[in-house]
C-alpha positions as MATLAB code, in Angstrom:
seq = 'FVVISEWIGMRKRDPRYDRLAKEVTKVTAILYSMTALTGGLFILVLVGLYPDFTSFMVAHFFPIFAIIYPLLFIAETIVLYVYWYSWDSLSGEKKGRHVAIGVLLNIIGLTTLFVIDGPTSFMNTPPHPLEGTTLWESIYNYSWMPLNIHRTIGNITFGGFITGLIAAYLYMGSKTQ';
ca = [
       0.208   -0.240    0.034;
       2.382    2.371    0.841;
       4.051    1.611   -2.834;
       1.481    2.664   -3.983;
       0.180    5.545   -2.578;
       3.640    7.178   -2.481;
       3.773    6.249   -6.250;
       0.116    7.960   -6.824;
       1.250   10.677   -4.764;
       4.332   11.520   -7.573;
       2.677   10.593  -10.295;
      -0.049   12.867   -9.915;
       1.951   15.405   -7.824;
       0.133   15.262   -4.702;
       1.530   15.713   -2.107;
      -1.253   13.836    0.074;
      -0.794   10.659   -0.866;
       3.209   10.781    0.271;
       2.689   12.119    3.543;
       0.069    9.104    3.540;
       2.710    7.214    3.086;
       5.297    8.358    5.024;
       2.952    8.200    7.726;
       2.474    4.572    8.012;
       6.180    4.124    7.034;
       6.571    5.113   10.304;
       4.439    3.341   11.992;
       5.912    0.578    9.877;
       9.584    1.249   11.234;
       8.565    1.367   14.520;
       6.553   -1.961   15.343;
       9.590   -3.334   12.789;
      11.800   -3.214   16.225;
       9.055   -4.116   18.114;
       8.042   -7.570   16.398;
      12.024   -8.113   15.961;
      11.599   -8.244   19.544;
       8.791  -10.369   20.697;
       9.873  -12.606   18.003;
      13.358  -13.583   19.484;
      11.390  -13.871   22.861;
       8.769  -16.357   21.179;
      11.955  -18.275   20.610;
      13.479  -18.245   23.930;
       9.942  -19.550   25.136;
      10.079  -22.103   22.443;
      13.026  -23.839   23.528;
      12.879  -23.463   27.172;
       9.045  -25.308   26.634;
      10.252  -27.008   23.762;
      13.088  -28.267   23.561;
      13.061  -31.786   21.379;
      10.666  -30.146   19.305;
      13.058  -26.851   18.781;
      16.084  -29.190   18.230;
      14.179  -31.713   15.499;
      12.518  -28.458   13.451;
      16.002  -26.459   13.828;
      17.522  -29.578   12.293;
      15.572  -30.690    9.873;
      15.084  -26.823    8.415;
      18.860  -25.870    9.380;
      19.660  -24.329    6.162;
      16.715  -22.163    6.878;
      16.881  -21.293   10.494;
      20.191  -20.106   10.272;
      21.310  -19.209    7.011;
      17.986  -18.473    4.703;
      16.036  -16.825    7.125;
      18.650  -14.121    9.328;
      20.141  -13.351    5.886;
      16.579  -12.554    4.638;
      15.527  -10.682    7.853;
      18.875   -8.770    7.752;
      18.329   -7.255    4.218;
      14.412   -6.432    4.724;
      15.980   -4.820    8.183;
      18.282   -2.977    5.802;
      16.097   -1.854    3.076;
      13.404   -0.729    5.469;
      15.590    1.870    6.806;
      17.165    2.657    3.739;
      13.874    3.306    2.293;
      12.726    5.308    5.356;
      15.984    7.358    5.960;
      15.693    8.118    2.333;
      12.268    9.578    1.890;
      13.379   13.189    1.375;
      16.898   12.944    0.086;
      15.161   11.049   -2.866;
      11.752   13.400   -3.796;
      11.347   15.440   -6.732;
      13.414   13.976   -9.659;
      15.001   10.777   -7.695;
      11.483   10.107   -6.207;
      11.362    7.083   -8.674;
      14.377    5.748   -7.370;
      12.343    5.621   -3.729;
       9.633    3.652   -4.839;
      11.660    1.242   -6.491;
      13.838    0.805   -2.760;
       9.992   -0.210   -1.705;
       9.281   -2.492   -4.481;
      12.363   -4.251   -3.521;
      11.479   -4.307    0.481;
       8.354   -5.666   -0.648;
       9.327   -8.001   -2.763;
      12.023   -9.479    0.607;
       9.106   -9.600    2.592;
       7.060  -11.752    0.362;
      10.389  -13.754    0.039;
      10.464  -13.710    3.737;
       7.104  -14.642    4.726;
       7.025  -17.856    1.742;
      10.384  -19.275    3.333;
       9.370  -19.129    7.038;
       5.857  -20.777    5.582;
       7.198  -23.378    4.893;
       8.642  -24.644    7.945;
       5.019  -23.762    9.145;
       3.013  -25.721    6.621;
       5.800  -28.459    7.431;
       4.232  -28.790   10.619;
       0.176  -28.581    9.019;
       1.066  -30.931    6.361;
       4.456  -33.654    7.037;
       5.781  -35.890    4.551;
       4.779  -39.384    4.514;
       7.345  -40.878    5.105;
       9.174  -38.436    6.991;
      12.701  -40.336    6.588;
      14.581  -39.499    3.646;
      12.820  -36.666    2.365;
      14.788  -33.445    0.919;
      14.653  -30.021    2.067;
      11.828  -28.859   -0.671;
      10.179  -32.072   -0.540;
       9.449  -30.690    3.441;
       8.402  -27.500    2.031;
       6.567  -27.395   -0.960;
       3.553  -29.335    0.525;
      -0.312  -29.572    0.461;
      -0.394  -26.371    2.418;
       2.137  -24.120    1.651;
       1.024  -22.248   -1.470;
      -2.573  -22.023    0.029;
      -0.595  -20.761    3.266;
       1.401  -18.124    1.193;
      -2.073  -16.413   -0.050;
      -3.426  -17.018    3.037;
      -0.655  -15.343    4.709;
      -0.477  -12.561    1.672;
      -3.941  -11.698    1.585;
      -4.300  -11.380    5.680;
      -0.947   -9.252    5.812;
      -2.500   -6.786    3.292;
      -5.986   -6.704    5.215;
      -4.110   -6.028    8.286;
      -1.693   -3.304    6.456;
      -5.004   -1.490    5.160;
      -6.813   -1.724    8.662;
      -3.552    0.277    9.572;
      -3.425    2.639    7.052;
      -6.851    3.618    7.502;
      -6.527    3.875   11.028;
      -3.881    6.315   10.445;
      -5.664    8.275    7.720;
      -8.870    8.493   10.576;
      -6.408   10.196   12.956;
      -4.591   11.976   10.435;
      -8.303   13.065    9.467;
      -9.125   13.976   12.689;
      -6.308   16.319   13.685;
      -6.236   18.313   10.280;
      -7.317   22.014   10.592;
      -9.051   22.663    6.955;
     -11.127   20.527    5.079;
];
């Protein structure tokens, strides 16, 4: 939504779209850190309460948990903060570059979502027999793509709710019509 709003503002030369996109991104950048902290807390609780299950999942999905997901998370964090902090410096004629960074951020975010949905879909519909399955066979099962679609639509819906909330707040605080 943010990239689309920013793009519309750039095409129509209407600063209201850009302002809304920037406000939503500000909230996103703040909540992103909180999400990372709660995710870290969840991992500690999971290891403490279910050490055998956690050991099995990490061993079975080692490339995802130890390499792919951390690299995607770091890339997403870097691109998010580049996107946020370059907002004013990449304005005017350079606005297209800023929109491109936003598109890259969305691609990395969706890739991260799809990657972490692999272990989740494995827990929902594990392959049978489990012994001898490859990492790809464990990820690509009956529930992986439906889960990806479900979570993508859910994220878009939640993003729309947050955007509406921010737009309503800005509207109620406006001084003019």
